[in-house]
Amino acid sequence: MVPDIINLINGASGFYKNDVENNIKYIKMNLDYLYGGANNFSVYIQTQAYVAYSWYVYSVSDWRLSLQNVNNINPSWSYLIVKQYRTTQPPFPSYTYFKIQDMGPGITQDNMLTIYRTINSYEPYESVCSCNTDSVIQIGNALISTFNQRWNTVCDASGVTQTIAHTANGLWGTFRPKNCYYTLFVSPIDN
């Protein structure tokens, strides 16, 4: 499967060059068609080489793939591809494309303050963001506990993450209350 995914990545860049949004949509659409089955894929692209990052995401049977140095046209881009559960009950949550400084309609002022407080509680005090893995897991678990929903948490040190994911209740966005950038979204699940 990895060679096929690398071919999809290079095909997307062949068609769409450095248009990140269309690259992500092309890769996701094809992965869902070829390998999705009852589930679907979230695709993350980081547009800078060697960015410090860490993630805590829900996946089907721990199906996650991280790739770098595979794009011939955009060699600095790296990828996180995650096969995630998809709800089978209406209303069906939408696929959402978002990047740094985007927030979903479900992020109220209270939600945002809770997210900021949570990040501030667990992100270590550093002069430069390291995307500490333990910190990212603690942030994810705290959000899950607070909101009683499945939050996916991806940290990146430079603010270069863009994603397309199956989101629920408009609860998605990117946040930077301290040094690190966080891409967060709630995964839909069947009840």
mmCIF file of N, CA, C and O in Angstrom, residues 7-108:
data_model
loop_
_atom_site.group_PDB
_atom_site.id
_atom_site.type_symbol
_atom_site.label_atom_id
_atom_site.label_comp_id
_atom_site.label_asym_id
_atom_site.label_seq_id
_atom_site.Cartn_x
_atom_site.Cartn_y
_atom_site.Cartn_z
ATOM 1 N N ASN A 7 2.618 7.083 -4.828
ATOM 2 C CA ASN A 7 2.193 7.438 -6.192
ATOM 3 C C ASN A 7 1.035 8.434 -6.165
ATOM 4 O O ASN A 7 1.001 9.369 -6.979
ATOM 5 N N LEU A 8 0.085 8.252 -5.236
ATOM 6 C CA LEU A 8 -1.015 9.214 -5.098
ATOM 7 C C LEU A 8 -0.491 10.600 -4.720
ATOM 8 O O LEU A 8 -0.945 11.619 -5.253
ATOM 9 N N ILE A 9 0.457 10.630 -3.786
ATOM 10 C CA ILE A 9 1.051 11.896 -3.356
ATOM 11 C C ILE A 9 1.699 12.609 -4.534
ATOM 12 O O ILE A 9 1.477 13.804 -4.756
ATOM 13 N N ASN A 10 2.473 11.887 -5.310
ATOM 14 C CA ASN A 10 3.147 12.499 -6.457
ATOM 15 C C ASN A 10 2.171 12.827 -7.582
ATOM 16 O O ASN A 10 2.340 13.830 -8.269
ATOM 17 N N GLY A 11 1.126 12.015 -7.736
ATOM 18 C CA GLY A 11 0.093 12.338 -8.720
ATOM 19 C C GLY A 11 -0.631 13.623 -8.355
ATOM 20 O O GLY A 11 -0.884 14.475 -9.214
ATOM 21 N N ALA A 12 -0.951 13.771 -7.068
ATOM 22 C CA ALA A 12 -1.620 14.995 -6.608
ATOM 23 C C ALA A 12 -0.768 16.222 -6.891
ATOM 24 O O ALA A 12 -1.262 17.229 -7.402
ATOM 25 N N SER A 13 0.520 16.137 -6.583
ATOM 26 C CA SER A 13 1.400 17.291 -6.836
ATOM 27 C C SER A 13 1.596 17.524 -8.322
ATOM 28 O O SER A 13 1.793 18.662 -8.751
ATOM 29 N N GLY A 14 1.560 16.446 -9.123
ATOM 30 C CA GLY A 14 1.640 16.603 -10.574
ATOM 31 C C GLY A 14 0.452 17.391 -11.108
ATOM 32 O O GLY A 14 0.595 18.252 -11.972
ATOM 33 N N PHE A 15 -0.724 17.106 -10.576
ATOM 34 C CA PHE A 15 -1.939 17.802 -11.013
ATOM 35 C C PHE A 15 -2.044 19.200 -10.424
ATOM 36 O O PHE A 15 -2.415 20.145 -11.110
ATOM 37 N N TYR A 16 -1.754 19.337 -9.117
ATOM 38 C CA TYR A 16 -2.091 20.558 -8.399
ATOM 39 C C TYR A 16 -0.891 21.369 -7.907
ATOM 40 O O TYR A 16 -1.071 22.371 -7.211
ATOM 41 N N LYS A 17 0.318 20.912 -8.261
ATOM 42 C CA LYS A 17 1.563 21.608 -7.884
ATOM 43 C C LYS A 17 1.604 21.908 -6.390
ATOM 44 O O LYS A 17 1.557 21.014 -5.592
ATOM 45 N N ASN A 18 1.666 23.193 -5.990
ATOM 46 C CA ASN A 18 1.795 23.541 -4.571
ATOM 47 C C ASN A 18 0.467 23.981 -3.937
ATOM 48 O O ASN A 18 0.455 24.587 -2.880
ATOM 49 N N ASP A 19 -0.653 23.658 -4.568
ATOM 50 C CA ASP A 19 -1.979 23.937 -4.015
ATOM 51 C C ASP A 19 -2.282 22.857 -2.969
ATOM 52 O O ASP A 19 -2.743 21.758 -3.290
ATOM 53 N N VAL A 20 -2.006 23.168 -1.704
ATOM 54 C CA VAL A 20 -2.096 22.177 -0.627
ATOM 55 C C VAL A 20 -3.520 21.645 -0.493
ATOM 56 O O VAL A 20 -3.725 20.432 -0.357
ATOM 57 N N GLU A 21 -4.501 22.518 -0.532
ATOM 58 C CA GLU A 21 -5.883 22.078 -0.351
ATOM 59 C C GLU A 21 -6.276 21.026 -1.389
ATOM 60 O O GLU A 21 -6.840 19.976 -1.048
ATOM 61 N N ASN A 22 -5.996 21.282 -2.649
ATOM 62 C CA ASN A 22 -6.375 20.312 -3.674
ATOM 63 C C ASN A 22 -5.523 19.050 -3.617
ATOM 64 O O ASN A 22 -6.019 17.965 -3.937
ATOM 65 N N ASN A 23 -4.269 19.157 -3.202
ATOM 66 C CA ASN A 23 -3.446 17.967 -2.980
ATOM 67 C C ASN A 23 -4.090 17.071 -1.919
ATOM 68 O O ASN A 23 -4.240 15.866 -2.110
ATOM 69 N N ILE A 24 -4.467 17.677 -0.792
ATOM 70 C CA ILE A 24 -5.071 16.920 0.304
ATOM 71 C C ILE A 24 -6.382 16.273 -0.139
ATOM 72 O O ILE A 24 -6.628 15.094 0.131
ATOM 73 N N LYS A 25 -7.229 17.030 -0.810
ATOM 74 C CA LYS A 25 -8.526 16.502 -1.241
ATOM 75 C C LYS A 25 -8.349 15.345 -2.223
ATOM 76 O O LYS A 25 -9.075 14.343 -2.149
ATOM 77 N N TYR A 26 -7.407 15.471 -3.138
ATOM 78 C CA TYR A 26 -7.153 14.409 -4.114
ATOM 79 C C TYR A 26 -6.675 13.133 -3.422
ATOM 80 O O TYR A 26 -7.168 12.039 -3.700
ATOM 81 N N ILE A 27 -5.732 13.280 -2.508
ATOM 82 C CA ILE A 27 -5.196 12.111 -1.791
ATOM 83 C C ILE A 27 -6.298 11.451 -0.967
ATOM 84 O O ILE A 27 -6.482 10.232 -1.015
ATOM 85 N N LYS A 28 -7.058 12.235 -0.236
ATOM 86 C CA LYS A 28 -8.128 11.688 0.599
ATOM 87 C C LYS A 28 -9.177 10.976 -0.240
ATOM 88 O O LYS A 28 -9.579 9.855 0.076
ATOM 89 N N MET A 29 -9.649 11.623 -1.300
ATOM 90 C CA MET A 29 -10.686 11.041 -2.142
ATOM 91 C C MET A 29 -10.240 9.680 -2.697
ATOM 92 O O MET A 29 -10.984 8.705 -2.661
ATOM 93 N N ASN A 30 -9.008 9.612 -3.153
ATOM 94 C CA ASN A 30 -8.503 8.370 -3.724
ATOM 95 C C ASN A 30 -8.263 7.297 -2.664
ATOM 96 O O ASN A 30 -8.548 6.119 -2.883
ATOM 97 N N LEU A 31 -7.749 7.680 -1.500
ATOM 98 C CA LEU A 31 -7.568 6.705 -0.419
ATOM 99 C C LEU A 31 -8.907 6.151 0.052
ATOM 100 O O LEU A 31 -9.039 4.941 0.274
ATOM 101 N N ASP A 32 -9.908 7.022 0.192
ATOM 102 C CA ASP A 32 -11.236 6.556 0.599
ATOM 103 C C ASP A 32 -11.795 5.578 -0.434
ATOM 104 O O ASP A 32 -12.371 4.547 -0.079
ATOM 105 N N TYR A 33 -11.622 5.901 -1.705
ATOM 106 C CA TYR A 33 -12.140 5.048 -2.775
ATOM 107 C C TYR A 33 -11.404 3.703 -2.816
ATOM 108 O O TYR A 33 -12.030 2.644 -2.910
ATOM 109 N N LEU A 34 -10.088 3.741 -2.727
ATOM 110 C CA LEU A 34 -9.288 2.521 -2.867
ATOM 111 C C LEU A 34 -9.265 1.649 -1.616
ATOM 112 O O LEU A 34 -9.308 0.426 -1.700
ATOM 113 N N TYR A 35 -9.163 2.280 -0.433
ATOM 114 C CA TYR A 35 -8.907 1.525 0.790
ATOM 115 C C TYR A 35 -9.851 1.844 1.946
ATOM 116 O O TYR A 35 -9.704 1.291 3.021
ATOM 117 N N GLY A 36 -10.798 2.745 1.728
ATOM 118 C CA GLY A 36 -11.627 3.202 2.840
ATOM 119 C C GLY A 36 -12.592 2.167 3.379
ATOM 120 O O GLY A 36 -12.714 1.987 4.575
ATOM 121 N N GLY A 37 -13.306 1.501 2.490
ATOM 122 C CA GLY A 37 -14.317 0.564 2.952
ATOM 123 C C GLY A 37 -15.348 1.274 3.805
ATOM 124 O O GLY A 37 -15.892 2.299 3.422
ATOM 125 N N ALA A 38 -15.590 0.750 4.995
ATOM 126 C CA ALA A 38 -16.579 1.339 5.901
ATOM 127 C C ALA A 38 -16.032 2.542 6.650
ATOM 128 O O ALA A 38 -16.757 3.180 7.406
ATOM 129 N N ASN A 39 -14.765 2.851 6.464
ATOM 130 C CA ASN A 39 -14.132 3.955 7.193
ATOM 131 C C ASN A 39 -13.592 4.983 6.213
ATOM 132 O O ASN A 39 -13.861 4.922 5.027
ATOM 133 N N ASN A 40 -12.859 5.935 6.680
ATOM 134 C CA ASN A 40 -12.347 6.978 5.804
ATOM 135 C C ASN A 40 -10.974 7.443 6.288
ATOM 136 O O ASN A 40 -10.512 7.032 7.347
ATOM 137 N N PHE A 41 -10.354 8.284 5.503
ATOM 138 C CA PHE A 41 -9.010 8.758 5.811
ATOM 139 C C PHE A 41 -9.013 10.236 6.151
ATOM 140 O O PHE A 41 -9.747 11.020 5.557
ATOM 141 N N SER A 42 -8.169 10.588 7.102
ATOM 142 C CA SER A 42 -7.803 11.981 7.337
ATOM 143 C C SER A 42 -6.387 12.135 6.800
ATOM 144 O O SER A 42 -5.555 11.243 6.979
ATOM 145 N N VAL A 43 -6.130 13.239 6.144
ATOM 146 C CA VAL A 43 -4.818 13.488 5.554
ATOM 147 C C VAL A 43 -4.306 14.822 6.075
ATOM 148 O O VAL A 43 -5.012 15.835 6.022
ATOM 149 N N TYR A 44 -3.094 14.803 6.596
ATOM 150 C CA TYR A 44 -2.421 16.001 7.072
ATOM 151 C C TYR A 44 -1.202 16.233 6.191
ATOM 152 O O TYR A 44 -0.474 15.284 5.889
ATOM 153 N N ILE A 45 -0.973 17.468 5.812
ATOM 154 C CA ILE A 45 0.265 17.835 5.121
ATOM 155 C C ILE A 45 0.928 18.941 5.927
ATOM 156 O O ILE A 45 0.281 19.920 6.312
ATOM 157 N N GLN A 46 2.228 18.758 6.170
ATOM 158 C CA GLN A 46 3.049 19.827 6.736
ATOM 159 C C GLN A 46 3.974 20.290 5.619
ATOM 160 O O GLN A 46 4.648 19.470 4.993
ATOM 161 N N THR A 47 3.986 21.581 5.371
ATOM 162 C CA THR A 47 4.641 22.114 4.176
ATOM 163 C C THR A 47 6.082 22.550 4.386
ATOM 164 O O THR A 47 6.662 23.167 3.498
ATOM 165 N N GLN A 48 6.649 22.234 5.536
ATOM 166 C CA GLN A 48 8.057 22.539 5.797
ATOM 167 C C GLN A 48 8.766 21.268 6.193
ATOM 168 O O GLN A 48 8.206 20.433 6.895
ATOM 169 N N ALA A 49 10.003 21.146 5.764
ATOM 170 C CA ALA A 49 10.781 19.963 6.120
ATOM 171 C C ALA A 49 11.214 20.019 7.582
ATOM 172 O O ALA A 49 11.478 21.088 8.120
ATOM 173 N N TYR A 50 11.252 18.870 8.197
ATOM 174 C CA TYR A 50 11.824 18.671 9.539
ATOM 175 C C TYR A 50 11.191 19.551 10.613
ATOM 176 O O TYR A 50 11.862 20.110 11.463
ATOM 177 N N VAL A 51 9.876 19.651 10.559
ATOM 178 C CA VAL A 51 9.126 20.367 11.582
ATOM 179 C C VAL A 51 8.936 19.425 12.761
ATOM 180 O O VAL A 51 8.590 18.260 12.588
ATOM 181 N N ALA A 52 9.146 19.917 13.968
ATOM 182 C CA ALA A 52 8.849 19.115 15.155
ATOM 183 C C ALA A 52 7.338 18.955 15.234
ATOM 184 O O ALA A 52 6.595 19.928 15.126
ATOM 185 N N TYR A 53 6.883 17.714 15.387
ATOM 186 C CA TYR A 53 5.452 17.482 15.506
ATOM 187 C C TYR A 53 5.199 16.235 16.340
ATOM 188 O O TYR A 53 6.080 15.407 16.555
ATOM 189 N N SER A 54 3.969 16.123 16.795
ATOM 190 C CA SER A 54 3.529 14.956 17.553
ATOM 191 C C SER A 54 2.020 14.876 17.408
ATOM 192 O O SER A 54 1.367 15.889 17.167
ATOM 193 N N TRP A 55 1.455 13.667 17.536
ATOM 194 C CA TRP A 55 0.026 13.541 17.382
ATOM 195 C C TRP A 55 -0.551 12.506 18.333
ATOM 196 O O TRP A 55 0.122 11.625 18.817
ATOM 197 N N TYR A 56 -1.852 12.670 18.560
ATOM 198 C CA TYR A 56 -2.649 11.757 19.365
ATOM 199 C C TYR A 56 -3.990 11.681 18.648
ATOM 200 O O TYR A 56 -4.822 12.576 18.783
ATOM 201 N N VAL A 57 -4.174 10.645 17.820
ATOM 202 C CA VAL A 57 -5.351 10.567 16.959
ATOM 203 C C VAL A 57 -6.023 9.210 17.075
ATOM 204 O O VAL A 57 -5.377 8.202 17.368
ATOM 205 N N TYR A 58 -7.330 9.210 16.831
ATOM 206 C CA TYR A 58 -8.100 7.961 16.788
ATOM 207 C C TYR A 58 -7.968 7.359 15.406
ATOM 208 O O TYR A 58 -8.140 8.049 14.402
ATOM 209 N N SER A 59 -7.653 6.069 15.353
ATOM 210 C CA SER A 59 -7.521 5.406 14.066
ATOM 211 C C SER A 59 -8.115 4.010 14.121
ATOM 212 O O SER A 59 -8.315 3.440 15.188
ATOM 213 N N VAL A 60 -8.378 3.481 12.933
ATOM 214 C CA VAL A 60 -8.870 2.115 12.790
ATOM 215 C C VAL A 60 -7.679 1.179 12.994
ATOM 216 O O VAL A 60 -6.700 1.241 12.250
ATOM 217 N N SER A 61 -7.740 0.349 14.025
ATOM 218 C CA SER A 61 -6.680 -0.646 14.285
ATOM 219 C C SER A 61 -5.289 -0.038 14.233
ATOM 220 O O SER A 61 -4.377 -0.596 13.633
ATOM 221 N N ASP A 62 -5.139 1.134 14.825
ATOM 222 C CA ASP A 62 -3.845 1.830 14.827
ATOM 223 C C ASP A 62 -3.279 2.021 13.424
ATOM 224 O O ASP A 62 -2.079 1.894 13.194
ATOM 225 N N TRP A 63 -4.139 2.340 12.449
ATOM 226 C CA TRP A 63 -3.714 2.538 11.072
ATOM 227 C C TRP A 63 -3.297 3.989 10.891
ATOM 228 O O TRP A 63 -4.118 4.874 10.690
ATOM 229 N N ARG A 64 -1.987 4.225 10.984
ATOM 230 C CA ARG A 64 -1.415 5.562 10.792
ATOM 231 C C ARG A 64 -0.141 5.430 9.982
ATOM 232 O O ARG A 64 0.627 4.500 10.174
ATOM 233 N N LEU A 65 0.086 6.375 9.108
ATOM 234 C CA LEU A 65 1.270 6.354 8.267
ATOM 235 C C LEU A 65 1.852 7.755 8.207
ATOM 236 O O LEU A 65 1.156 8.719 7.910
ATOM 237 N N SER A 66 3.130 7.858 8.509
ATOM 238 C CA SER A 66 3.837 9.130 8.431
ATOM 239 C C SER A 66 4.894 9.008 7.338
ATOM 240 O O SER A 66 5.681 8.058 7.331
ATOM 241 N N LEU A 67 4.883 9.952 6.398
ATOM 242 C CA LEU A 67 5.815 9.909 5.269
ATOM 243 C C LEU A 67 6.480 11.269 5.091
ATOM 244 O O LEU A 67 5.830 12.305 5.206
ATOM 245 N N GLN A 68 7.766 11.247 4.793
ATOM 246 C CA GLN A 68 8.476 12.464 4.418
ATOM 247 C C GLN A 68 9.481 12.123 3.331
ATOM 248 O O GLN A 68 9.798 10.964 3.111
ATOM 249 N N ASN A 69 9.939 13.137 2.620
ATOM 250 C CA ASN A 69 10.895 12.964 1.520
ATOM 251 C C ASN A 69 10.357 12.034 0.434
ATOM 252 O O ASN A 69 11.104 11.258 -0.155
ATOM 253 N N VAL A 70 9.048 12.104 0.143
ATOM 254 C CA VAL A 70 8.464 11.239 -0.887
ATOM 255 C C VAL A 70 7.862 12.026 -2.053
ATOM 256 O O VAL A 70 7.547 11.450 -3.081
ATOM 257 N N ASN A 71 7.707 13.339 -1.897
ATOM 258 C CA ASN A 71 7.073 14.156 -2.921
ATOM 259 C C ASN A 71 8.156 14.745 -3.823
ATOM 260 O O ASN A 71 8.986 15.537 -3.378
ATOM 261 N N ASN A 72 8.125 14.363 -5.094
ATOM 262 C CA ASN A 72 9.154 14.820 -6.041
ATOM 263 C C ASN A 72 9.020 16.299 -6.385
ATOM 264 O O ASN A 72 10.013 16.964 -6.659
ATOM 265 N N ILE A 73 7.808 16.833 -6.392
ATOM 266 C CA ILE A 73 7.587 18.234 -6.754
ATOM 267 C C ILE A 73 7.716 19.147 -5.535
ATOM 268 O O ILE A 73 8.244 20.250 -5.636
ATOM 269 N N ASN A 74 7.215 18.698 -4.408
ATOM 270 C CA ASN A 74 7.283 19.463 -3.154
ATOM 271 C C ASN A 74 8.035 18.629 -2.118
ATOM 272 O O ASN A 74 7.431 18.079 -1.191
ATOM 273 N N PRO A 75 9.359 18.533 -2.246
ATOM 274 C CA PRO A 75 10.122 17.609 -1.399
ATOM 275 C C PRO A 75 10.101 17.954 0.098
ATOM 276 O O PRO A 75 10.347 17.076 0.925
ATOM 277 N N SER A 76 9.781 19.183 0.456
ATOM 278 C CA SER A 76 9.767 19.541 1.875
ATOM 279 C C SER A 76 8.480 19.109 2.574
ATOM 280 O O SER A 76 8.405 19.134 3.797
ATOM 281 N N TRP A 77 7.461 18.697 1.824
ATOM 282 C CA TRP A 77 6.193 18.324 2.424
ATOM 283 C C TRP A 77 6.293 16.975 3.111
ATOM 284 O O TRP A 77 6.920 16.046 2.606
ATOM 285 N N SER A 78 5.642 16.870 4.274
ATOM 286 C CA SER A 78 5.518 15.580 4.952
ATOM 287 C C SER A 78 4.038 15.300 5.170
ATOM 288 O O SER A 78 3.200 16.207 5.135
ATOM 289 N N TYR A 79 3.731 14.027 5.397
ATOM 290 C CA TYR A 79 2.342 13.566 5.415
ATOM 291 C C TYR A 79 2.065 12.714 6.636
ATOM 292 O O TYR A 79 2.888 11.896 7.031
ATOM 293 N N LEU A 80 0.887 12.897 7.201
ATOM 294 C CA LEU A 80 0.334 11.994 8.194
ATOM 295 C C LEU A 80 -1.005 11.545 7.622
ATOM 296 O O LEU A 80 -1.875 12.379 7.320
ATOM 297 N N ILE A 81 -1.147 10.238 7.440
ATOM 298 C CA ILE A 81 -2.367 9.674 6.872
ATOM 299 C C ILE A 81 -2.936 8.712 7.907
ATOM 300 O O ILE A 81 -2.235 7.814 8.380
ATOM 301 N N VAL A 82 -4.199 8.928 8.270
ATOM 302 C CA VAL A 82 -4.832 8.161 9.335
ATOM 303 C C VAL A 82 -6.170 7.626 8.826
ATOM 304 O O VAL A 82 -6.988 8.393 8.323
ATOM 305 N N LYS A 83 -6.360 6.313 8.966
ATOM 306 C CA LYS A 83 -7.664 5.737 8.642
ATOM 307 C C LYS A 83 -8.506 5.813 9.904
ATOM 308 O O LYS A 83 -8.145 5.259 10.936
ATOM 309 N N GLN A 84 -9.634 6.534 9.804
ATOM 310 C CA GLN A 84 -10.452 6.790 10.980
ATOM 311 C C GLN A 84 -11.852 6.225 10.831
ATOM 312 O O GLN A 84 -12.335 6.012 9.717
ATOM 313 N N TYR A 85 -12.481 6.012 11.966
ATOM 314 C CA TYR A 85 -13.856 5.519 11.984
ATOM 315 C C TYR A 85 -14.789 6.563 11.396
ATOM 316 O O TYR A 85 -14.588 7.760 11.567
ATOM 317 N N ARG A 86 -15.785 6.086 10.713
ATOM 318 C CA ARG A 86 -16.785 6.974 10.115
ATOM 319 C C ARG A 86 -18.145 6.568 10.652
ATOM 320 O O ARG A 86 -18.465 5.383 10.708
ATOM 321 N N THR A 87 -18.939 7.515 11.039
ATOM 322 C CA THR A 87 -20.275 7.193 11.516
ATOM 323 C C THR A 87 -21.138 6.703 10.362
ATOM 324 O O THR A 87 -20.983 7.154 9.221
ATOM 325 N N THR A 88 -22.031 5.777 10.665
ATOM 326 C CA THR A 88 -22.943 5.256 9.654
ATOM 327 C C THR A 88 -24.368 5.730 9.896
ATOM 328 O O THR A 88 -25.285 5.324 9.206
ATOM 329 N N GLN A 89 -24.537 6.584 10.901
ATOM 330 C CA GLN A 89 -25.862 7.088 11.260
ATOM 331 C C GLN A 89 -26.005 8.559 10.849
ATOM 332 O O GLN A 89 -25.123 9.356 11.110
ATOM 333 N N PRO A 90 -27.124 8.907 10.213
ATOM 334 C CA PRO A 90 -27.337 10.324 9.902
ATOM 335 C C PRO A 90 -27.567 11.122 11.181
ATOM 336 O O PRO A 90 -27.992 10.539 12.171
ATOM 337 N N PRO A 91 -27.318 12.411 11.217
ATOM 338 C CA PRO A 91 -26.753 13.186 10.108
ATOM 339 C C PRO A 91 -25.259 12.898 9.972
ATOM 340 O O PRO A 91 -24.551 12.770 10.960
ATOM 341 N N PHE A 92 -24.812 12.777 8.744
ATOM 342 C CA PHE A 92 -23.417 12.445 8.501
ATOM 343 C C PHE A 92 -22.545 13.686 8.648
ATOM 344 O O PHE A 92 -22.813 14.710 8.014
ATOM 345 N N PRO A 93 -21.520 13.626 9.484
ATOM 346 C CA PRO A 93 -20.611 14.766 9.606
ATOM 347 C C PRO A 93 -19.882 15.019 8.283
ATOM 348 O O PRO A 93 -19.756 14.123 7.457
ATOM 349 N N SER A 94 -19.434 16.202 8.118
ATOM 350 C CA SER A 94 -18.804 16.580 6.855
ATOM 351 C C SER A 94 -17.298 16.371 6.888
ATOM 352 O O SER A 94 -16.688 16.234 7.943
ATOM 353 N N TYR A 95 -16.735 16.337 5.686
ATOM 354 C CA TYR A 95 -15.284 16.394 5.559
ATOM 355 C C TYR A 95 -14.917 17.864 5.612
ATOM 356 O O TYR A 95 -15.525 18.693 4.944
ATOM 357 N N THR A 96 -13.942 18.199 6.415
ATOM 358 C CA THR A 96 -13.567 19.594 6.589
ATOM 359 C C THR A 96 -12.099 19.767 6.275
ATOM 360 O O THR A 96 -11.256 19.018 6.766
ATOM 361 N N TYR A 97 -11.806 20.749 5.429
ATOM 362 C CA TYR A 97 -10.419 21.130 5.156
ATOM 363 C C TYR A 97 -10.124 22.343 6.019
ATOM 364 O O TYR A 97 -10.893 23.305 6.041
ATOM 365 N N PHE A 98 -9.012 22.291 6.763
ATOM 366 C CA PHE A 98 -8.646 23.469 7.541
ATOM 367 C C PHE A 98 -7.141 23.548 7.750
ATOM 368 O O PHE A 98 -6.417 22.579 7.599
ATOM 369 N N LYS A 99 -6.717 24.767 8.062
ATOM 370 C CA LYS A 99 -5.298 25.061 8.264
ATOM 371 C C LYS A 99 -5.180 26.034 9.428
ATOM 372 O O LYS A 99 -6.172 26.374 10.071
ATOM 373 N N ILE A 100 -3.979 26.475 9.684
ATOM 374 C CA ILE A 100 -3.724 27.386 10.797
ATOM 375 C C ILE A 100 -4.616 28.628 10.677
ATOM 376 O O ILE A 100 -4.753 29.202 9.602
ATOM 377 N N GLN A 101 -5.203 28.972 11.811
ATOM 378 C CA GLN A 101 -6.100 30.122 11.996
ATOM 379 C C GLN A 101 -7.524 29.865 11.532
ATOM 380 O O GLN A 101 -8.297 30.806 11.382
ATOM 381 N N ASP A 102 -7.907 28.593 11.317
ATOM 382 C CA ASP A 102 -9.290 28.255 11.005
ATOM 383 C C ASP A 102 -9.960 27.661 12.239
ATOM 384 O O ASP A 102 -9.309 26.978 13.035
ATOM 385 N N MET A 103 -11.267 27.913 12.392
ATOM 386 C CA MET A 103 -12.047 27.309 13.479
ATOM 387 C C MET A 103 -13.441 26.985 12.972
ATOM 388 O O MET A 103 -14.005 27.742 12.177
ATOM 389 N N GLY A 104 -13.970 25.879 13.467
ATOM 390 C CA GLY A 104 -15.304 25.452 13.083
ATOM 391 C C GLY A 104 -16.390 26.232 13.798
ATOM 392 O O GLY A 104 -16.150 26.859 14.840
ATOM 393 N N PRO A 105 -17.615 26.156 13.296
ATOM 394 C CA PRO A 105 -18.723 26.891 13.892
ATOM 395 C C PRO A 105 -19.119 26.374 15.272
ATOM 396 O O PRO A 105 -19.814 27.072 16.010
ATOM 397 N N GLY A 106 -18.661 25.182 15.643
ATOM 398 C CA GLY A 106 -18.966 24.648 16.968
ATOM 399 C C GLY A 106 -18.034 25.147 18.062
ATOM 400 O O GLY A 106 -18.250 24.885 19.243
ATOM 401 N N ILE A 107 -16.996 25.882 17.678
ATOM 402 C CA ILE A 107 -16.053 26.424 18.663
ATOM 403 C C ILE A 107 -16.606 27.749 19.167
ATOM 404 O O ILE A 107 -16.496 28.788 18.530
ATOM 405 N N THR A 108 -17.226 27.684 20.333
ATOM 406 C CA THR A 108 -17.749 28.886 20.973
ATOM 407 C C THR A 108 -16.623 29.567 21.755
ATOM 408 O O THR A 108 -15.533 29.009 21.910
#
